[in-house]
Amino acid sequence: MGTELHIGIDAEKTVVSSYPLKARSGRIRRTRVGTLVETSPCAPSGRTLEQRVVATSRIALPLLFLTAVAAAFGMSWWLAAAGSAGLVGWFWRRQARAAQIAAFAVPRDREQPAETRARVLWTAAERAAFDNALTASRRVRATWPALGGMVDPVLADRSLTRALDELATVLARRQDLRRLRADLSGVELTGVPADSPARAAVTEQAERADVLWRETGAARDRIVHSIEAAARAGESFLRERRVAAIAGYAERTLARVTGSAAVAESGPELASRTEAVIAAYRDLAA
């Protein structure tokens, strides 16, 4: 993968690419977190055609007046008219696009190497799997500020982004395999002789598809588990540290109230938990 990963999710598909995504309709906005760039659709403006005409007229009339004034003073009226027309056209197109439901354009990169092509997920199962992994990755990133020196944010960011990129590739393969298996299962073999080479070829390809289906399923589970494990390890560590802080505060307060000397804090021992967090990030980077 490249230095960045661009992810776009609209109502019909999920697009994962190493280069910026474009909108087919509507407007989109980008949010960057490290090497991950999430591109999300903007909600339609809801303006009707009549409302857009009124808004454009409010822009066009003053520009028409300025064009007439420029002509009256001997200035190049056609230049002012051309500029005004361009501005009105741009404003109209911006309004029309804002009123549309946003959707991402399908990247046209079939001629590029396979490792740099965008992956487009259409099927519900693959989209749901990637969305769950993306949600878990947000949980992972949310723990980094509080983990301090336990995790290198730069290396962790690269590992997490690479995991999402690999997951998108695996899910794209499973999407193709899902369709292939459906096609193979729908082949009508009634009336085809048992010793027919065509029948044997279909059976062989179906077996190969089943093997690849299981392999990609195992790869998907491994990546999703590693991301989820990193999220759980970081969140568990932070919860335990908050509990330790509360226990320490309570112990000091009780010692002050009773007049007795404070003993060693009774909060959970966190040092033994550090290795669990580090191990989870090692699995993520593997």
GROMACS .gro file of C-alpha atoms in nm:
model
  286
    1MET     CA    1   0.000   0.000   0.000
    2GLY     CA    2   0.099   0.365  -0.030
    3THR     CA    3   0.155   0.609   0.251
    4GLU     CA    4  -0.218   0.677   0.287
    5LEU     CA    5  -0.539   0.480   0.283
    6HIS     CA    6  -0.860   0.648   0.165
    7ILE     CA    7  -1.192   0.498   0.272
    8GLY     CA    8  -1.533   0.607   0.146
    9ILE     CA    9  -1.868   0.458   0.249
   10ASP     CA   10  -2.195   0.557   0.085
   11ALA     CA   11  -2.539   0.396   0.069
   12GLU     CA   12  -2.446   0.143  -0.198
   13LYS     CA   13  -2.078   0.054  -0.158
   14THR     CA   14  -1.750   0.085   0.032
   15VAL     CA   15  -1.445   0.210  -0.157
   16VAL     CA   16  -1.090   0.157  -0.027
   17SER     CA   17  -0.808   0.319  -0.222
   18SER     CA   18  -0.449   0.441  -0.193
   19TYR     CA   19  -0.542   0.770  -0.361
   20PRO     CA   20  -0.812   1.033  -0.295
   21LEU     CA   21  -1.169   0.940  -0.382
   22LYS     CA   22  -1.399   1.142  -0.605
   23ALA     CA   23  -1.772   1.205  -0.581
   24ARG     CA   24  -2.005   1.084  -0.854
   25SER     CA   25  -2.283   1.301  -0.717
   26GLY     CA   26  -2.341   1.526  -0.417
   27ARG     CA   27  -2.067   1.657  -0.191
   28ILE     CA   28  -1.813   1.476   0.025
   29ARG     CA   29  -1.586   1.573   0.313
   30ARG     CA   30  -1.254   1.426   0.422
   31THR     CA   31  -1.129   1.357   0.774
   32ARG     CA   32  -0.762   1.267   0.819
   33VAL     CA   33  -0.629   1.073   1.117
   34GLY     CA   34  -0.265   0.982   1.066
   35THR     CA   35  -0.232   0.780   0.744
   36LEU     CA   36  -0.606   0.707   0.731
   37VAL     CA   37  -0.834   0.942   0.537
   38GLU     CA   38  -1.206   0.880   0.585
   39THR     CA   39  -1.424   1.034   0.315
   40SER     CA   40  -1.790   1.063   0.407
   41PRO     CA   41  -2.093   1.186   0.210
   42CYS     CA   42  -2.249   1.518   0.305
   43ALA     CA   43  -2.622   1.526   0.364
   44PRO     CA   44  -2.826   1.679   0.077
   45SER     CA   45  -2.909   2.047   0.123
   46GLY     CA   46  -3.280   1.982   0.067
   47ARG     CA   47  -3.320   2.290  -0.154
   48THR     CA   48  -3.585   2.254  -0.425
   49LEU     CA   49  -3.543   2.372  -0.783
   50GLU     CA   50  -3.749   2.684  -0.709
   51GLN     CA   51  -3.533   2.772  -0.410
   52ARG     CA   52  -3.217   2.728  -0.614
   53VAL     CA   53  -3.355   2.951  -0.890
   54VAL     CA   54  -3.436   3.226  -0.636
   55ALA     CA   55  -3.090   3.205  -0.477
   56THR     CA   56  -2.919   3.218  -0.818
   57SER     CA   57  -3.132   3.517  -0.922
   58ARG     CA   58  -3.017   3.707  -0.615
   59ILE     CA   59  -2.660   3.659  -0.734
   60ALA     CA   60  -2.727   3.719  -1.103
   61LEU     CA   61  -2.914   4.050  -1.075
   62PRO     CA   62  -2.637   4.245  -0.896
   63LEU     CA   63  -2.382   4.103  -1.141
   64LEU     CA   64  -2.599   4.213  -1.433
   65PHE     CA   65  -2.615   4.563  -1.286
   66LEU     CA   66  -2.237   4.575  -1.242
   67THR     CA   67  -2.193   4.464  -1.604
   68ALA     CA   68  -2.419   4.749  -1.721
   69VAL     CA   69  -2.225   5.000  -1.510
   70ALA     CA   70  -1.896   4.874  -1.654
   71ALA     CA   71  -2.033   4.918  -2.008
   72ALA     CA   72  -2.158   5.270  -1.928
   73PHE     CA   73  -1.808   5.374  -1.819
   74GLY     CA   74  -1.654   5.242  -2.137
   75MET     CA   75  -1.505   4.927  -1.984
   76SER     CA   76  -1.501   4.593  -2.164
   77TRP     CA   77  -1.860   4.485  -2.106
   78TRP     CA   78  -1.814   4.143  -2.265
   79LEU     CA   79  -1.533   4.061  -2.023
   80ALA     CA   80  -1.753   4.158  -1.727
   81ALA     CA   81  -2.044   3.964  -1.875
   82ALA     CA   82  -1.830   3.654  -1.924
   83GLY     CA   83  -1.702   3.674  -1.568
   84SER     CA   84  -2.053   3.720  -1.431
   85ALA     CA   85  -2.187   3.429  -1.637
   86GLY     CA   86  -1.907   3.205  -1.511
   87LEU     CA   87  -1.975   3.300  -1.150
   88VAL     CA   88  -2.349   3.241  -1.188
   89GLY     CA   89  -2.288   2.906  -1.356
   90TRP     CA   90  -2.049   2.799  -1.079
   91PHE     CA   91  -2.297   2.901  -0.810
   92TRP     CA   92  -2.582   2.714  -0.984
   93ARG     CA   93  -2.378   2.397  -1.025
   94ARG     CA   94  -2.266   2.410  -0.660
   95GLN     CA   95  -2.626   2.438  -0.544
   96ALA     CA   96  -2.742   2.159  -0.773
   97ARG     CA   97  -2.465   1.928  -0.653
   98ALA     CA   98  -2.535   2.010  -0.287
   99ALA     CA   99  -2.897   1.905  -0.336
  100GLN     CA  100  -2.801   1.559  -0.465
  101ILE     CA  101  -2.755   1.244  -0.259
  102ALA     CA  102  -2.379   1.193  -0.233
  103ALA     CA  103  -2.221   0.883  -0.390
  104PHE     CA  104  -1.861   0.795  -0.466
  105ALA     CA  105  -1.734   0.735  -0.817
  106VAL     CA  106  -1.608   0.384  -0.887
  107PRO     CA  107  -1.231   0.418  -0.953
  108ARG     CA  108  -1.120   0.331  -1.308
  109ASP     CA  109  -0.782   0.175  -1.239
  110ARG     CA  110  -0.795  -0.164  -1.409
  111GLU     CA  111  -0.472  -0.089  -1.595
  112GLN     CA  112  -0.278  -0.028  -1.274
  113PRO     CA  113  -0.091  -0.303  -1.083
  114ALA     CA  114  -0.314  -0.518  -0.864
  115GLU     CA  115  -0.154  -0.393  -0.541
  116THR     CA  116  -0.243  -0.030  -0.616
  117ARG     CA  117  -0.598  -0.082  -0.740
  118ALA     CA  118  -0.893   0.040  -0.542
  119ARG     CA  119  -1.119  -0.221  -0.384
  120VAL     CA  120  -1.495  -0.173  -0.404
  121LEU     CA  121  -1.715  -0.375  -0.170
  122TRP     CA  122  -2.076  -0.416  -0.282
  123THR     CA  123  -2.203  -0.718  -0.090
  124ALA     CA  124  -2.367  -0.664   0.249
  125ALA     CA  125  -2.160  -0.923   0.438
  126GLU     CA  126  -1.823  -0.783   0.326
  127ARG     CA  127  -1.933  -0.425   0.384
  128ALA     CA  128  -2.049  -0.510   0.736
  129ALA     CA  129  -1.721  -0.686   0.815
  130PHE     CA  130  -1.514  -0.390   0.700
  131ASP     CA  131  -1.738  -0.141   0.880
  132ASN     CA  132  -1.698  -0.335   1.207
  133ALA     CA  133  -1.320  -0.340   1.165
  134LEU     CA  134  -1.317   0.034   1.089
  135THR     CA  135  -1.520   0.100   1.405
  136ALA     CA  136  -1.276  -0.109   1.608
  137SER     CA  137  -0.983   0.084   1.455
  138ARG     CA  138  -1.137   0.409   1.579
  139ARG     CA  139  -1.150   0.259   1.928
  140VAL     CA  140  -0.782   0.167   1.897
  141ARG     CA  141  -0.683   0.519   1.794
  142ALA     CA  142  -0.888   0.669   2.078
  143THR     CA  143  -0.667   0.492   2.336
  144TRP     CA  144  -0.332   0.619   2.206
  145PRO     CA  145  -0.325   0.960   2.381
  146ALA     CA  146  -0.373   0.797   2.723
  147LEU     CA  147  -0.130   0.509   2.664
  148GLY     CA  148   0.166   0.746   2.668
  149GLY     CA  149   0.501   0.584   2.596
  150MET     CA  150   0.361   0.232   2.583
  151VAL     CA  151   0.278   0.263   2.213
  152ASP     CA  152   0.458   0.450   1.936
  153PRO     CA  153   0.167   0.631   1.764
  154VAL     CA  154   0.351   0.653   1.430
  155LEU     CA  155   0.430   0.282   1.407
  156ALA     CA  156   0.091   0.186   1.549
  157ASP     CA  157  -0.084   0.408   1.295
  158ARG     CA  158   0.100   0.242   1.007
  159SER     CA  159   0.026  -0.105   1.139
  160LEU     CA  160  -0.342  -0.029   1.188
  161THR     CA  161  -0.378   0.129   0.843
  162ARG     CA  162  -0.196  -0.164   0.682
  163ALA     CA  163  -0.430  -0.407   0.859
  164LEU     CA  164  -0.734  -0.227   0.717
  165ASP     CA  165  -0.577  -0.226   0.371
  166GLU     CA  166  -0.511  -0.601   0.390
  167LEU     CA  167  -0.864  -0.661   0.517
  168ALA     CA  168  -1.011  -0.472   0.221
  169THR     CA  169  -0.810  -0.691  -0.018
  170VAL     CA  170  -0.925  -1.010   0.154
  171LEU     CA  171  -1.289  -0.898   0.156
  172ALA     CA  172  -1.274  -0.804  -0.213
  173ARG     CA  173  -1.153  -1.159  -0.288
  174ARG     CA  174  -1.431  -1.308  -0.075
  175GLN     CA  175  -1.682  -1.091  -0.260
  176ASP     CA  176  -1.565  -1.235  -0.592
  177LEU     CA  177  -1.562  -1.587  -0.447
  178ARG     CA  178  -1.914  -1.543  -0.311
  179ARG     CA  179  -2.042  -1.463  -0.659
  180LEU     CA  180  -1.840  -1.744  -0.816
  181ARG     CA  181  -1.970  -2.001  -0.569
  182ALA     CA  182  -2.324  -1.884  -0.634
  183ASP     CA  183  -2.270  -1.923  -1.010
  184LEU     CA  184  -2.116  -2.269  -0.969
  185SER     CA  185  -2.392  -2.387  -0.738
  186GLY     CA  186  -2.646  -2.279  -0.997
  187VAL     CA  187  -2.497  -2.491  -1.276
  188GLU     CA  188  -2.753  -2.749  -1.390
  189LEU     CA  189  -2.587  -3.091  -1.420
  190THR     CA  190  -2.901  -3.288  -1.487
  191GLY     CA  191  -2.856  -3.491  -1.802
  192VAL     CA  192  -2.479  -3.444  -1.807
  193PRO     CA  193  -2.300  -3.783  -1.808
  194ALA     CA  194  -2.115  -3.866  -1.487
  195ASP     CA  195  -1.790  -3.918  -1.679
  196SER     CA  196  -1.819  -3.594  -1.872
  197PRO     CA  197  -1.504  -3.374  -1.862
  198ALA     CA  198  -1.725  -3.066  -1.828
  199ARG     CA  199  -1.892  -3.209  -1.517
  200ALA     CA  200  -1.554  -3.296  -1.366
  201ALA     CA  201  -1.421  -2.946  -1.443
  202VAL     CA  202  -1.715  -2.777  -1.271
  203THR     CA  203  -1.676  -3.000  -0.965
  204GLU     CA  204  -1.303  -2.930  -0.950
  205GLN     CA  205  -1.351  -2.554  -0.974
  206ALA     CA  206  -1.620  -2.564  -0.706
  207GLU     CA  207  -1.379  -2.746  -0.472
  208ARG     CA  208  -1.105  -2.491  -0.540
  209ALA     CA  209  -1.349  -2.208  -0.472
  210ASP     CA  210  -1.447  -2.370  -0.141
  211VAL     CA  211  -1.082  -2.397  -0.037
  212LEU     CA  212  -1.016  -2.032  -0.118
  213TRP     CA  213  -1.337  -1.936   0.061
  214ARG     CA  214  -1.215  -2.101   0.381
  215GLU     CA  215  -0.866  -1.949   0.346
  216THR     CA  216  -0.997  -1.596   0.297
  217GLY     CA  217  -1.238  -1.647   0.586
  218ALA     CA  218  -0.948  -1.740   0.813
  219ALA     CA  219  -0.748  -1.437   0.695
  220ARG     CA  220  -1.046  -1.209   0.755
  221ASP     CA  221  -1.097  -1.345   1.107
  222ARG     CA  222  -0.727  -1.307   1.188
  223ILE     CA  223  -0.715  -0.940   1.085
  224VAL     CA  224  -1.044  -0.850   1.252
  225HIS     CA  225  -0.939  -1.032   1.571
  226SER     CA  226  -0.605  -0.849   1.584
  227ILE     CA  227  -0.773  -0.508   1.554
  228GLU     CA  228  -1.040  -0.598   1.809
  229ALA     CA  229  -0.775  -0.739   2.045
  230ALA     CA  230  -0.574  -0.416   2.030
  231ALA     CA  231  -0.890  -0.216   2.106
  232ARG     CA  232  -0.987  -0.438   2.400
  233ALA     CA  233  -0.635  -0.442   2.544
  234GLY     CA  234  -0.602  -0.064   2.537
  235GLU     CA  235  -0.952  -0.002   2.674
  236SER     CA  236  -0.906  -0.260   2.949
  237PHE     CA  237  -0.575  -0.106   3.052
  238LEU     CA  238  -0.724   0.243   3.068
  239ARG     CA  239  -1.027   0.123   3.268
  240GLU     CA  240  -0.801  -0.056   3.512
  241ARG     CA  241  -0.584   0.252   3.551
  242ARG     CA  242  -0.892   0.465   3.625
  243VAL     CA  243  -1.004   0.212   3.886
  244ALA     CA  244  -0.655   0.219   4.041
  245ALA     CA  245  -0.665   0.598   4.055
  246ILE     CA  246  -1.005   0.594   4.227
  247ALA     CA  247  -0.888   0.329   4.475
  248GLY     CA  248  -0.576   0.531   4.555
  249TYR     CA  249  -0.780   0.847   4.607
  250ALA     CA  250  -1.020   0.663   4.837
  251GLU     CA  251  -0.734   0.514   5.037
  252ARG     CA  252  -0.567   0.853   5.089
  253THR     CA  253  -0.896   1.014   5.185
  254LEU     CA  254  -0.978   0.742   5.440
  255ALA     CA  255  -0.628   0.766   5.587
  256ARG     CA  256  -0.673   1.141   5.631
  257VAL     CA  257  -1.018   1.107   5.785
  258THR     CA  258  -0.918   0.833   6.031
  259GLY     CA  259  -0.582   0.988   6.110
  260SER     CA  260  -0.395   0.669   6.027
  261ALA     CA  261  -0.093   0.647   5.803
  262ALA     CA  262  -0.156   0.569   5.439
  263VAL     CA  263  -0.043   0.221   5.338
  264ALA     CA  264   0.055   0.104   4.997
  265GLU     CA  265  -0.215   0.181   4.742
  266SER     CA  266  -0.467  -0.099   4.704
  267GLY     CA  267  -0.536  -0.031   4.336
  268PRO     CA  268  -0.476  -0.305   4.080
  269GLU     CA  269  -0.118  -0.370   3.976
  270LEU     CA  270  -0.094  -0.230   3.623
  271ALA     CA  271   0.260  -0.327   3.538
  272SER     CA  272   0.159  -0.685   3.458
  273ARG     CA  273  -0.103  -0.556   3.214
  274THR     CA  274   0.141  -0.357   3.004
  275GLU     CA  275   0.268  -0.667   2.826
  276ALA     CA  276  -0.086  -0.754   2.717
  277VAL     CA  277  -0.120  -0.421   2.542
  278ILE     CA  278   0.219  -0.450   2.376
  279ALA     CA  279   0.145  -0.809   2.267
  280ALA     CA  280  -0.181  -0.699   2.107
  281TYR     CA  281   0.002  -0.438   1.899
  282ARG     CA  282   0.266  -0.692   1.800
  283ASP     CA  283  -0.009  -0.917   1.664
  284LEU     CA  284  -0.155  -0.621   1.478
  285ALA     CA  285   0.177  -0.545   1.311
  286ALA     CA  286   0.242  -0.908   1.219
   0.00000   0.00000   0.00000
